[in-house]
Short mmCIF file of C-alpha atoms in Angstrom, two decimals:
data_model
loop_
_atom_site.label_atom_id
_atom_site.label_comp_id
_atom_site.label_asym_id
_atom_site.label_seq_id
_atom_site.Cartn_x
_atom_site.Cartn_y
_atom_site.Cartn_z
CA MET A 44 2.81 19.79 -17.59
CA SER A 45 0.68 17.70 -14.71
CA LYS A 46 1.19 13.83 -14.66
CA ARG A 47 -1.00 11.21 -16.09
CA VAL A 48 -1.67 8.84 -13.26
CA VAL A 49 -3.85 5.83 -13.80
CA LEU A 50 -5.35 4.81 -10.28
CA THR A 51 -6.76 1.51 -9.92
CA GLY A 52 -9.14 0.20 -7.34
CA ALA A 53 -10.08 3.92 -7.74
CA ALA A 54 -13.83 3.21 -5.65
CA GLY A 55 -12.12 1.66 -2.91
CA TYR A 56 -11.31 2.65 1.07
CA ILE A 57 -7.86 3.23 0.21
CA ALA A 58 -7.79 5.44 -2.93
CA SER A 59 -10.30 7.47 -1.08
CA LEU A 60 -7.96 8.29 1.16
CA MET A 61 -5.71 10.08 -1.20
CA LEU A 62 -8.18 10.84 -4.31
CA PRO A 63 -8.84 14.62 -3.58
CA ALA A 64 -4.95 15.03 -3.11
CA LEU A 65 -4.61 13.04 -6.27
CA ARG A 66 -7.45 15.25 -7.96
CA GLU A 67 -5.73 18.32 -7.63
CA ARG A 68 -2.13 17.45 -8.55
CA TYR A 69 -2.49 14.85 -11.57
CA GLU A 70 -4.77 14.58 -14.51
CA LEU A 71 -5.98 11.00 -13.42
CA THR A 72 -7.60 7.88 -15.30
CA LEU A 73 -9.62 6.38 -12.75
CA LEU A 74 -10.02 2.54 -12.99
CA ASP A 75 -12.48 -0.32 -11.23
CA THR A 76 -14.92 -2.73 -11.74
CA ARG A 77 -17.43 -1.01 -10.09
CA SER A 78 -18.60 3.19 -9.83
CA THR A 79 -19.38 3.40 -6.01
CA ASN A 80 -17.95 3.31 -3.07
CA ARG A 81 -18.73 1.29 -0.19
CA ASP A 82 -21.26 3.66 0.83
CA GLY A 83 -22.93 3.34 -2.66
CA GLU A 84 -22.02 6.56 -4.04
CA GLU A 85 -20.61 7.23 -7.27
CA VAL A 86 -16.95 8.06 -7.84
CA GLU A 87 -16.66 10.79 -10.25
CA GLY A 88 -14.59 9.54 -13.46
CA ILE A 89 -14.05 5.92 -13.13
CA VAL A 90 -13.83 3.85 -16.30
CA ILE A 91 -14.99 0.65 -15.53
CA ALA A 92 -12.35 -1.97 -16.36
CA ASP A 93 -11.69 -5.82 -15.38
CA LEU A 94 -7.71 -5.90 -14.62
CA LEU A 95 -8.53 -9.89 -14.34
CA ASP A 96 -8.52 -10.41 -17.95
CA ARG A 97 -6.00 -11.90 -19.56
CA ASP A 98 -6.82 -10.29 -22.59
CA ARG A 99 -5.06 -6.91 -21.94
CA ASP A 100 -6.01 -5.41 -24.81
CA ALA A 101 -9.58 -4.81 -23.12
CA TYR A 102 -7.99 -2.05 -21.07
CA ARG A 103 -4.44 -1.34 -22.07
CA ASP A 104 -5.47 2.13 -24.07
CA HIS A 105 -6.17 3.35 -20.56
CA PHE A 106 -2.52 2.99 -19.93
CA ARG A 107 -1.10 4.27 -23.05
CA ASP A 108 0.73 7.87 -22.30
CA ALA A 109 0.60 7.20 -18.77
CA ASP A 110 3.78 8.47 -16.28
CA ALA A 111 2.71 6.30 -13.31
CA VAL A 112 0.42 3.84 -12.33
CA ILE A 113 -0.62 3.69 -8.21
CA HIS A 114 -2.20 0.35 -7.96
CA CYS A 115 -4.61 0.07 -5.31
CA ALA A 116 -7.21 -2.84 -6.65
CA LEU A 117 -8.07 -6.25 -4.64
CA VAL A 118 -10.09 -9.15 -4.80
CA ARG A 119 -11.56 -10.20 -1.33
CA ALA A 120 -13.10 -13.62 -1.11
CA GLU A 121 -16.55 -13.89 -1.07
CA ARG A 122 -16.39 -17.07 1.49
CA PRO A 123 -13.03 -17.71 4.18
CA GLU A 124 -12.66 -21.26 1.76
CA ASP A 125 -12.13 -18.83 -1.15
CA ASN A 126 -9.44 -16.83 0.62
CA TYR A 127 -6.55 -18.83 -1.33
CA TRP A 128 -8.09 -18.21 -5.02
CA ALA A 129 -9.04 -14.64 -4.32
CA GLN A 130 -5.16 -14.09 -3.03
CA SER A 131 -3.82 -15.76 -5.53
CA ALA A 132 -5.88 -13.65 -8.25
CA ASN A 133 -4.80 -10.73 -6.68
CA VAL A 134 -1.29 -12.08 -7.79
CA ASN A 135 -2.57 -12.54 -10.97
CA MET A 136 -4.07 -8.99 -11.44
CA ALA A 137 -0.86 -7.17 -10.40
CA TYR A 138 1.37 -9.08 -13.04
CA ASN A 139 -1.40 -7.57 -15.60
CA VAL A 140 -0.77 -4.26 -14.16
CA TYR A 141 3.32 -4.47 -14.49
CA GLN A 142 2.98 -6.26 -17.64
CA THR A 143 0.82 -3.74 -19.35
CA CYS A 144 3.29 -0.56 -17.85
CA VAL A 145 5.94 -2.41 -19.70
CA GLU A 146 4.02 -2.76 -22.74
CA GLN A 147 2.79 0.64 -23.04
CA GLY A 148 5.77 2.19 -21.59
CA VAL A 149 4.94 3.37 -18.16
CA PRO A 150 7.64 4.26 -16.15
CA ARG A 151 6.59 3.67 -12.54
CA ALA A 152 4.29 2.08 -10.57
CA VAL A 153 3.01 2.40 -7.06
CA ILE A 154 1.71 -0.14 -5.47
CA ILE A 155 -0.39 -0.58 -2.16
CA SER A 156 1.06 -3.30 -0.41
CA SER A 157 0.27 -4.29 3.55
CA CYS A 158 2.31 -4.76 6.56
CA ARG A 159 0.73 -8.18 6.89
CA ALA A 160 3.68 -9.13 4.15
CA THR A 161 6.05 -9.50 7.58
CA TYR A 162 2.79 -9.93 10.23
CA TYR A 163 5.30 -12.52 11.76
CA TYR A 164 7.51 -10.28 13.02
CA GLU A 165 4.63 -8.46 15.17
CA GLY A 166 4.09 -11.62 17.50
CA LEU A 167 7.91 -11.54 17.73
CA ILE A 168 7.59 -7.67 19.17
CA ARG A 169 4.48 -8.63 21.23
CA ALA A 170 6.26 -11.45 22.87
CA GLY A 171 9.58 -8.90 23.38
CA GLN A 172 12.18 -11.18 21.33
CA LEU A 173 12.09 -7.96 18.72
CA ASP A 174 12.06 -4.02 19.17
CA PHE A 175 11.61 -2.89 15.38
CA VAL A 176 11.25 -4.37 12.06
CA THR A 177 12.90 -2.38 8.82
CA PRO A 178 12.18 -3.11 4.94
CA ALA A 179 15.39 -5.21 4.40
CA MET A 180 14.62 -7.71 6.95
CA LYS A 181 13.12 -10.77 4.89
CA SER A 182 9.29 -10.52 4.33
CA ARG A 183 7.40 -13.33 6.69
CA ALA A 184 3.54 -13.69 6.52
CA GLU A 185 1.21 -15.24 8.31
CA SER A 186 -1.87 -15.81 6.05
CA PHE A 187 -2.55 -15.88 2.38
CA TYR A 188 -3.68 -12.30 2.02
CA GLY A 189 -0.04 -11.28 3.64
CA TRP A 190 1.78 -13.93 1.16
CA ALA A 191 -0.36 -12.42 -1.81
CA LYS A 192 1.36 -9.21 -0.90
CA GLU A 193 4.64 -10.81 -0.40
CA ALA A 194 4.66 -12.51 -3.95
CA ILE A 195 3.07 -9.36 -5.75
CA GLU A 196 6.37 -7.41 -4.13
CA HIS A 197 8.88 -10.37 -5.40
CA LEU A 198 6.93 -10.01 -8.84
CA GLY A 199 7.83 -6.27 -8.96
CA PHE A 200 11.66 -6.65 -8.29
CA VAL A 201 11.34 -9.55 -11.04
CA PHE A 202 9.76 -6.28 -13.34
CA ALA A 203 12.23 -3.61 -11.93
CA THR A 204 15.44 -5.45 -12.83
CA GLY A 205 14.53 -5.35 -16.78
CA LYS A 206 14.81 -8.76 -17.54
CA ILE A 207 10.86 -8.89 -18.88
CA ASP A 208 10.75 -7.47 -22.30
CA GLY A 209 14.52 -5.52 -21.85
CA ARG A 210 12.65 -2.26 -19.89
CA PRO A 211 12.97 -1.81 -16.36
CA LEU A 212 9.69 -0.95 -14.96
CA GLU A 213 10.51 1.10 -11.46
CA ASN A 214 8.08 0.37 -8.72
CA VAL A 215 7.67 1.41 -4.82
CA GLN A 216 6.04 -1.31 -2.78
CA ILE A 217 4.19 0.91 0.07
CA ARG A 218 3.08 -1.40 3.09
CA ILE A 219 0.32 0.31 4.31
CA GLY A 220 -0.20 -0.15 8.40
CA ALA A 221 -3.69 1.18 10.18
CA PRO A 222 -5.37 4.00 7.61
CA ARG A 223 -8.32 4.68 9.93
CA GLU A 224 -8.86 7.19 12.55
CA THR A 225 -11.23 4.28 14.72
CA ASP A 226 -8.41 1.56 15.89
CA ILE A 227 -7.98 3.06 19.50
CA GLN A 228 -11.38 3.79 20.50
CA ASN A 229 -12.03 0.15 19.12
CA CYS A 230 -9.84 -1.31 21.97
CA GLU A 231 -11.51 -2.37 25.15
CA PRO A 232 -11.08 -0.04 27.69
CA GLY A 233 -7.22 -0.17 29.47
CA ASP A 234 -6.25 -3.09 26.59
CA MET A 235 -3.03 -1.40 26.28
CA ALA A 236 -1.53 -4.18 23.69
CA CYS A 237 -4.35 -3.10 21.20
CA VAL A 238 -3.69 0.59 21.79
CA ARG A 239 0.23 -0.30 20.90
CA ARG A 240 -0.59 -1.56 17.74
CA ALA A 241 -3.29 0.99 16.96
CA LEU A 242 -0.83 4.00 18.02
CA ALA A 243 2.34 2.40 16.19
CA THR A 244 0.45 1.11 12.79
CA TYR A 245 -1.57 4.53 12.21
CA LEU A 246 -1.34 6.27 9.20
CA SER A 247 -3.20 9.20 8.38
CA ALA A 248 -4.35 10.31 4.95
CA ARG A 249 -2.68 12.77 4.73
CA ASP A 250 0.76 11.15 4.66
CA LEU A 251 -0.61 8.40 2.49
CA ALA A 252 -1.45 10.78 -0.27
CA GLN A 253 2.29 12.08 0.59
CA MET A 254 4.15 9.24 0.03
CA VAL A 255 2.69 8.02 -2.73
CA ILE A 256 3.19 11.16 -4.28
CA LYS A 257 6.77 11.31 -3.15
CA SER A 258 6.52 7.54 -4.39
CA ILE A 259 5.66 8.94 -8.07
CA GLU A 260 7.66 12.02 -8.27
CA THR A 261 10.88 11.25 -6.83
CA GLU A 262 13.18 11.24 -9.53
CA ASP A 263 15.55 8.20 -8.74
CA ILE A 264 14.52 5.40 -6.86
CA ARG A 265 17.46 2.98 -7.43
CA ASP A 266 18.74 0.78 -4.53
CA GLU A 267 22.43 0.16 -3.89
CA PHE A 268 22.65 -2.29 -6.62
CA GLY A 269 20.99 0.28 -9.12
CA VAL A 270 17.70 -1.46 -9.46
CA PRO A 271 14.62 1.02 -9.38
CA PHE A 272 12.91 -0.66 -6.66
CA GLN A 273 11.94 0.05 -2.91
CA VAL A 274 9.60 -1.20 -0.36
CA PHE A 275 8.37 1.59 2.20
CA TYR A 276 6.38 1.28 5.42
CA GLY A 277 3.23 3.46 5.07
CA VAL A 278 2.68 4.64 8.60
CA SER A 279 3.22 8.20 10.28
CA GLY A 280 5.62 9.63 12.29
CA ASN A 281 4.41 7.81 15.11
CA THR A 282 6.21 8.17 18.21
CA SER A 283 5.61 4.01 19.28
CA ARG A 284 6.07 2.83 15.96
CA PHE A 285 7.51 -0.76 15.45
CA TRP A 286 8.18 -0.36 11.58
CA SER A 287 11.33 2.01 10.46
CA ILE A 288 10.36 4.96 7.67
CA ALA A 289 13.77 5.53 7.84
CA ASN A 290 14.46 4.60 3.71
CA ALA A 291 11.30 6.62 2.84
CA ARG A 292 12.78 9.69 4.49
CA ARG A 293 16.20 8.93 2.81
CA ILE A 294 14.97 8.35 -0.73
CA ILE A 295 12.03 9.91 -1.10
CA GLY A 296 12.12 12.65 1.27
CA TYR A 297 8.94 11.45 2.97
CA GLU A 298 8.18 13.83 6.20
CA PRO A 299 5.25 12.74 7.44
CA GLN A 300 3.04 15.14 9.30
CA ASP A 301 0.96 13.63 11.68
CA ASP A 302 2.02 11.31 15.05
CA SER A 303 -0.51 9.22 16.64
CA LEU A 304 0.64 9.56 20.18
CA ILE A 305 -0.34 13.72 19.66
CA ARG A 306 -3.63 12.53 17.37
CA PHE A 307 -4.98 10.24 20.01
CA ALA A 308 -3.67 11.76 23.05
CA ASP A 309 -6.95 12.22 25.25
CA GLN A 310 -7.83 8.67 24.24
CA VAL A 311 -4.94 7.38 24.73
CA LEU A 312 -4.78 8.75 28.29
CA THR A 313 -8.23 7.72 29.10
CA HIS A 314 -6.71 3.83 28.45
CA ILE A 315 -4.24 4.05 30.48
CA HIS A 316 -6.38 5.27 33.46
CA ALA A 317 -8.70 2.10 32.69
CA SER A 318 -5.73 0.28 32.61
CA GLN A 319 -4.92 1.05 35.83
CA LYS A 320 -7.98 0.60 37.67
#
């Protein structure tokens, strides 16, 4: 019998990348505050639900008997000056998702986090002061968005300890990189610093889907202290990556199929030639 999985933010961009693979594999409940994607197209099967509502009775039935929740939903600020409050809302929404999972007996949540939770380290990498970042390093954000992702990860660990309502909520935090096919072509010709980051952070749709699926289906995700909590960097098997995916390989058997250097080889050569002029 296939697993029943709840997908939040189901009309969003990140959800759209993995939705075809998830539809083939699971019985899905799709939740969002709208039924259309960014292009105005209807997404089949979406149930309208506001996960910011503190009255969890308004949506808890959608979580009942689910085997896992994939949390992609995101509040965006309409104005720059509202960014902190929007990101605070994202933390509150994550709390509602975690708490509803505990109350409804959902055993595992997979949370779409972001590389922005550790963006401070990228400045050190660009300056030649650091070569590599691992999930074990302290998270250090440089924006309210990154701070919110940090907070959501830390909140996930609190729930994973089992100190909330006496039952551990297993959860995986996936710090996605750049799940786009356009980053290199958007670099100025010959801007190798831009090219380097685009190559390092690339995440293909099929590698994203694989990481999420394996995060759901791997039976044991406990850390070395027995807490069912993991943080993975969501990038493909990029030769030039500066984030470690070693723990994802070891714990869930992640085997990325794509490498940005191969995927974008022609564009990379064009940039190299431009940089030499």
